[in-house]
PDB file of C-alpha atoms in Angstrom:
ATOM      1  CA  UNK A 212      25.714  52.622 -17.423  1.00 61.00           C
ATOM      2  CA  UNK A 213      25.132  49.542 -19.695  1.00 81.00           C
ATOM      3  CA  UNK A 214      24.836  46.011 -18.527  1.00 90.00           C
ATOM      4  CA  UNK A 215      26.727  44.011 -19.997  1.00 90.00           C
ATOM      5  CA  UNK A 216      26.739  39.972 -19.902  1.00 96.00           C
ATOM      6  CA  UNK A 217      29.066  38.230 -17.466  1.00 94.00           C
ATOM      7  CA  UNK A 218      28.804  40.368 -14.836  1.00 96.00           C
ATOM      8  CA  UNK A 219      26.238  40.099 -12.082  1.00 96.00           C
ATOM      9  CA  UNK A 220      22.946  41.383 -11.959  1.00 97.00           C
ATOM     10  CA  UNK A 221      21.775  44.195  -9.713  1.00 96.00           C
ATOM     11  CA  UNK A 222      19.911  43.250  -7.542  1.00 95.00           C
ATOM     12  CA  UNK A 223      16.398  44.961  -7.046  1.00 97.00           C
ATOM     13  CA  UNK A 224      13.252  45.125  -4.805  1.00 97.00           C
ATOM     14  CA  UNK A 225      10.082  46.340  -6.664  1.00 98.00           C
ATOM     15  CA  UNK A 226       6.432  45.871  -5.551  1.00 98.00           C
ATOM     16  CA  UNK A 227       4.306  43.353  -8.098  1.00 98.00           C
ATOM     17  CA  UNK A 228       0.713  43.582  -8.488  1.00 97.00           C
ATOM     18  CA  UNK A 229      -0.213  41.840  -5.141  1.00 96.00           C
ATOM     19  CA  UNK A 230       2.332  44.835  -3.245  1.00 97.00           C
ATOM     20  CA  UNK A 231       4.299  41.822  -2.340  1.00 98.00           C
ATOM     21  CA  UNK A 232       8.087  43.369  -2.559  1.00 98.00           C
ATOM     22  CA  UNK A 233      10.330  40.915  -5.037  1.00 98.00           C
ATOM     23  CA  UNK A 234      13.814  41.022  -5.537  1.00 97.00           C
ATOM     24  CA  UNK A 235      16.563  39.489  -7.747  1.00 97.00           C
ATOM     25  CA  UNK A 236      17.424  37.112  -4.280  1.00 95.00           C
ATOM     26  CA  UNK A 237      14.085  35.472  -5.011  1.00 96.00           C
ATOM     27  CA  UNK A 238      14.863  33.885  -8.015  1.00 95.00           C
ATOM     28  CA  UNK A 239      17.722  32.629  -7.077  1.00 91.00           C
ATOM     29  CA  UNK A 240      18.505  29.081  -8.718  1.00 92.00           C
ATOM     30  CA  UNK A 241      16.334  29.950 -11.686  1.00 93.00           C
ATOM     31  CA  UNK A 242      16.929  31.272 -14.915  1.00 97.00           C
ATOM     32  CA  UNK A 243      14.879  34.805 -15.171  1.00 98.00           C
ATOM     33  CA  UNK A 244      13.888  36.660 -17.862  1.00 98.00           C
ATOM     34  CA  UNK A 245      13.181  40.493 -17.181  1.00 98.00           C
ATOM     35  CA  UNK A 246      11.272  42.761 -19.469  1.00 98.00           C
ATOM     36  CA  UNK A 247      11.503  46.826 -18.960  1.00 97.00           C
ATOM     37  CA  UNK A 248       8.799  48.134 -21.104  1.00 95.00           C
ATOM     38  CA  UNK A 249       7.305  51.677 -21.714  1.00 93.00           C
ATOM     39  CA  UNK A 250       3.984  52.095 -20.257  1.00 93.00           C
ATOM     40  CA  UNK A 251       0.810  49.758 -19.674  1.00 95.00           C
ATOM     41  CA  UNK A 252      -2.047  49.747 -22.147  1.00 94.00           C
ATOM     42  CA  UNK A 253       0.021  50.601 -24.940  1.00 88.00           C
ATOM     43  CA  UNK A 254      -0.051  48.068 -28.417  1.00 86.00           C
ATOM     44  CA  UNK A 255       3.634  47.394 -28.566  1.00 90.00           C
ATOM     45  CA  UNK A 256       3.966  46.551 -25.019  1.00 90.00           C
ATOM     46  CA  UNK A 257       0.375  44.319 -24.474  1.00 91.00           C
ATOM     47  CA  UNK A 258       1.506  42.749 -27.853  1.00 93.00           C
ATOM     48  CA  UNK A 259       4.823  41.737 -26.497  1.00 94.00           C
ATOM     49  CA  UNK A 260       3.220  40.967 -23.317  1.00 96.00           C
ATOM     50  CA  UNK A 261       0.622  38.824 -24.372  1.00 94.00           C
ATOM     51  CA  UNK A 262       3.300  36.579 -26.749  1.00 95.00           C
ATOM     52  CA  UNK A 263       4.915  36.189 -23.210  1.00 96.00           C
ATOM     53  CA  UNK A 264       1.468  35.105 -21.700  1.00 97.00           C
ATOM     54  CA  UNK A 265       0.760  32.755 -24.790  1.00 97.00           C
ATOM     55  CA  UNK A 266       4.308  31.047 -25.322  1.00 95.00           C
ATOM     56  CA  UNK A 267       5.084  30.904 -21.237  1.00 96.00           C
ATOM     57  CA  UNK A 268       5.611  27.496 -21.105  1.00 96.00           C
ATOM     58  CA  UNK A 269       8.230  27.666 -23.584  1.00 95.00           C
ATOM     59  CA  UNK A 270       9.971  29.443 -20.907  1.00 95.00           C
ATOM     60  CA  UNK A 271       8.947  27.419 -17.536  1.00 94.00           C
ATOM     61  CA  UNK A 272      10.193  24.518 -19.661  1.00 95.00           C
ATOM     62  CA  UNK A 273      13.735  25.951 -19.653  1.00 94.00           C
ATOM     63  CA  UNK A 274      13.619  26.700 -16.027  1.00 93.00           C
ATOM     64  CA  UNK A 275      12.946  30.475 -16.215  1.00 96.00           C
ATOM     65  CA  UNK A 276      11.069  32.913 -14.659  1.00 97.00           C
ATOM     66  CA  UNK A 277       9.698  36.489 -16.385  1.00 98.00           C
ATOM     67  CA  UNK A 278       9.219  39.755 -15.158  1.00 98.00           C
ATOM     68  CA  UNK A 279       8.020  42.451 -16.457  1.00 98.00           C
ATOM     69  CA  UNK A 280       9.153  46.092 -15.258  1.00 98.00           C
ATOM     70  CA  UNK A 281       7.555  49.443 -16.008  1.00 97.00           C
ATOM     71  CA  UNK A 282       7.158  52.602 -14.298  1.00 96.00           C
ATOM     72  CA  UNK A 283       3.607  52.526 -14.048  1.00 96.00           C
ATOM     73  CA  UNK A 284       2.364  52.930 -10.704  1.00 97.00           C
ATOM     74  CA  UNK A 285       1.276  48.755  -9.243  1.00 95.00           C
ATOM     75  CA  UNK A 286      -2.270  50.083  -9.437  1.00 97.00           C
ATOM     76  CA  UNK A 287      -2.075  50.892 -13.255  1.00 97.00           C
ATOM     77  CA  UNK A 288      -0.235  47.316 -13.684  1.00 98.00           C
ATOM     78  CA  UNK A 289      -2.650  45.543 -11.529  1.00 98.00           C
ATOM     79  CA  UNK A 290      -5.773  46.534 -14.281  1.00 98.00           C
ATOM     80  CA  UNK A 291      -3.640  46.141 -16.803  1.00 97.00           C
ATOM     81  CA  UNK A 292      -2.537  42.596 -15.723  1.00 97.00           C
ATOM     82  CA  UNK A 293      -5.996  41.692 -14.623  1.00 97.00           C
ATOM     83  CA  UNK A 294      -7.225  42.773 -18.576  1.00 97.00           C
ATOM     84  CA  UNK A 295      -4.869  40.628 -20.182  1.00 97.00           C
ATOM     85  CA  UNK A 296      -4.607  37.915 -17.856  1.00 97.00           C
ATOM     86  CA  UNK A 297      -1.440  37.723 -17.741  1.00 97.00           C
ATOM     87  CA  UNK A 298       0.466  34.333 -15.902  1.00 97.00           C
ATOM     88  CA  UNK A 299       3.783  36.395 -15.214  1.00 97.00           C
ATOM     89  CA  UNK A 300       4.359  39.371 -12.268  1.00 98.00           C
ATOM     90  CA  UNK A 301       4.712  42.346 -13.153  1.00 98.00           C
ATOM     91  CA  UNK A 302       6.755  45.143 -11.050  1.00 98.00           C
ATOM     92  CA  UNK A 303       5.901  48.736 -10.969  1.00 98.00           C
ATOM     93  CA  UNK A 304       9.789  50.901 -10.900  1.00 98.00           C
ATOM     94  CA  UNK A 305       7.763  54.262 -10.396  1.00 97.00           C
ATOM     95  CA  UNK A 306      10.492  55.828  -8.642  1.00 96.00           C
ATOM     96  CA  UNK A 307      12.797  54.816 -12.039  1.00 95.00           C
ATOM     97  CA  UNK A 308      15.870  53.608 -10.148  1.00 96.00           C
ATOM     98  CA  UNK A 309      15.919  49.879 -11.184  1.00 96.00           C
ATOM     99  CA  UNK A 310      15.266  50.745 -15.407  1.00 96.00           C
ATOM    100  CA  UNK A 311      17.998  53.485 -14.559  1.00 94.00           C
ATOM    101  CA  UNK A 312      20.474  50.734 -13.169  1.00 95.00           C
ATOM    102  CA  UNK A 313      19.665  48.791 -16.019  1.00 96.00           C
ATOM    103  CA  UNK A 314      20.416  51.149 -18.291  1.00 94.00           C
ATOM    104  CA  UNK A 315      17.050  51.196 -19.617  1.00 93.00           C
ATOM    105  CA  UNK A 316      15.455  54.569 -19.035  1.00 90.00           C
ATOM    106  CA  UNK A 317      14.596  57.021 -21.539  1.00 84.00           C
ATOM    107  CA  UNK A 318      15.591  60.648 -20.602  1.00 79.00           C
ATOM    108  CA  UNK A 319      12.942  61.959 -22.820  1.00 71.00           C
ATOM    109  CA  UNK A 320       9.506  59.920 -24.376  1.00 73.00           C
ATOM    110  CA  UNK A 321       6.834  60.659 -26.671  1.00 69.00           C
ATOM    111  CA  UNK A 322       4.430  63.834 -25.732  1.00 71.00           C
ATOM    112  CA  UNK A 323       7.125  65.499 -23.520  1.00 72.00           C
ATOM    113  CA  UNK A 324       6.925  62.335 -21.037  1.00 67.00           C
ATOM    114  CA  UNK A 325      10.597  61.907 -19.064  1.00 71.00           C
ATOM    115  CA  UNK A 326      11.914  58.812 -17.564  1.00 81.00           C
ATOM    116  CA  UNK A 327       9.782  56.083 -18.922  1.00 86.00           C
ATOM    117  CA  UNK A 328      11.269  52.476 -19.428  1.00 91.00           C
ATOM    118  CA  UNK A 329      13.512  51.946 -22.263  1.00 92.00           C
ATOM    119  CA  UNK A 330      12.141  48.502 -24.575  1.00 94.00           C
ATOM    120  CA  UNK A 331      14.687  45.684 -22.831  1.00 97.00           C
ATOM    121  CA  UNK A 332      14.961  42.533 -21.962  1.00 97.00           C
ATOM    122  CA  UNK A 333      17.696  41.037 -19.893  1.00 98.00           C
ATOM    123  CA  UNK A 334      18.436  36.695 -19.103  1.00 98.00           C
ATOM    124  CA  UNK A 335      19.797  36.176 -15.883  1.00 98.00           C
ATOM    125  CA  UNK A 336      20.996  32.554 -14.751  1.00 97.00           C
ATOM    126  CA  UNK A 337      20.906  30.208 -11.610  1.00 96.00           C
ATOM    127  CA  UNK A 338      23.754  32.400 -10.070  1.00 95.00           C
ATOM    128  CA  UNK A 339      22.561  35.726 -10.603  1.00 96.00           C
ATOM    129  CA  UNK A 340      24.620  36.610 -13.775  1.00 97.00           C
ATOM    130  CA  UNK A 341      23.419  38.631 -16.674  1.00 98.00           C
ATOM    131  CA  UNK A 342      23.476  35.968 -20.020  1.00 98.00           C
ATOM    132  CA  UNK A 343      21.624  38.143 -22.416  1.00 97.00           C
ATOM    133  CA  UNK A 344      20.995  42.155 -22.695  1.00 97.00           C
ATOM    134  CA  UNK A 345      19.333  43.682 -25.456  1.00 96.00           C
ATOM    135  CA  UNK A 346      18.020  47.542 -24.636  1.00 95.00           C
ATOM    136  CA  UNK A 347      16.255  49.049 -27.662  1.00 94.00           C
ATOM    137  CA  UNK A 348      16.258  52.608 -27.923  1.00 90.00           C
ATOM    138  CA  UNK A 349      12.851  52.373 -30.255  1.00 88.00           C
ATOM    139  CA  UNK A 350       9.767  51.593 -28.430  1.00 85.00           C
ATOM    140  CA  UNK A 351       8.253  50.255 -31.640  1.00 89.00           C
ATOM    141  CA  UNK A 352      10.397  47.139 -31.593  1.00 93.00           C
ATOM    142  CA  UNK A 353      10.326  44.180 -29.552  1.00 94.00           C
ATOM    143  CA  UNK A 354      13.282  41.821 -27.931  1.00 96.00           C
ATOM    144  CA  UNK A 355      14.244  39.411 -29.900  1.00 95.00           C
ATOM    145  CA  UNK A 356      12.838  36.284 -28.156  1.00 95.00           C
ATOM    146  CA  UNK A 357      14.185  33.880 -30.665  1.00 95.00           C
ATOM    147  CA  UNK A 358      17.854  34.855 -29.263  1.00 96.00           C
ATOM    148  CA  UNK A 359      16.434  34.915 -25.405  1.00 96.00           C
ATOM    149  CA  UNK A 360      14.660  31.654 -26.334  1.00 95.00           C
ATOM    150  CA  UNK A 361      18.837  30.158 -27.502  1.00 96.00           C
ATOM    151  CA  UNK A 362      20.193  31.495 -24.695  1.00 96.00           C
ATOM    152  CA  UNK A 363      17.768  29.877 -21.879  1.00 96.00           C
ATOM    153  CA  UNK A 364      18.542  26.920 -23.773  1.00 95.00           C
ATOM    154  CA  UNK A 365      22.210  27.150 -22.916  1.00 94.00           C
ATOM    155  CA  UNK A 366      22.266  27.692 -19.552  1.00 93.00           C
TER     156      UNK A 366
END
């Protein structure tokens, strides 16, 4: 099922890098920005990733937060985080249940591959409410962070 803005964000508990659990609850009274992605080590995904490392304080000025979600295992993400130095947590959903409540899971990927993140990026506000959804259904594109950018910058 899609998510669509205006109505409230499912909440989640995924383990970051540091297998520290996070959930939605934690970033409550900031804006957050999540990113599914495919997989780790990929160019699409460390290209969009790395924009997000480079332009972050575009989005700590606005008051947000940014996540990023794959279903890598938190070992995979770790390295991969630790490579690109990134400034941002990011969750492993190996067990595919919070991209699948999102409405961002692929049933089938390149090379046979099932279940891997669908391309997405979701705003949520202060209160916990989806602003902004945007699932791509090709990997080969990117959000568009000019429109995530506006939207921060109206709520």
């Amino acid at each position: 099922m899609a998510i669509q803005v205006g109505q409230a964000a499912p909440d989640f508990k995924l383990f970051n890098t540091e297998k520290k659990e996070i959930s939605l609850s934690d970033f409550k009274g900031k804006n957050l920005v999540i990113l599914f992605f495919p997989l780790a080590f990929t160019g699409v995904c460390t290209a969009e990733l790395c924009s997000i490392r480079d332009n972050y304080n575009i989005y700590t000025s606005l008051n947000a937060e940014v996540v990023g979600i794959s279903v890598d295992s938190l070992f995979s993400l770790d390295k991969f985080k630790k490579e690109q130095n990134y400034n941002f947590d990011l969750l492993s959903d190996f067990n595919k249940t919070t991209a699948a409540t999102y409405g961002s899971l692929y049933d089938s990927f390149a090379f046979g591959m099932l279940g891997v993140s669908k391309r997405s990026a979701f705003v949520i506000d202060k209160e916990g409410v989806v602003r902004y959804a945007e699932v791509l259904e090709d990997a080969g594109k990117q959000p568009n962070f000019d429109a995530i950018k506006a939207c921060l910058e109206k709520i």
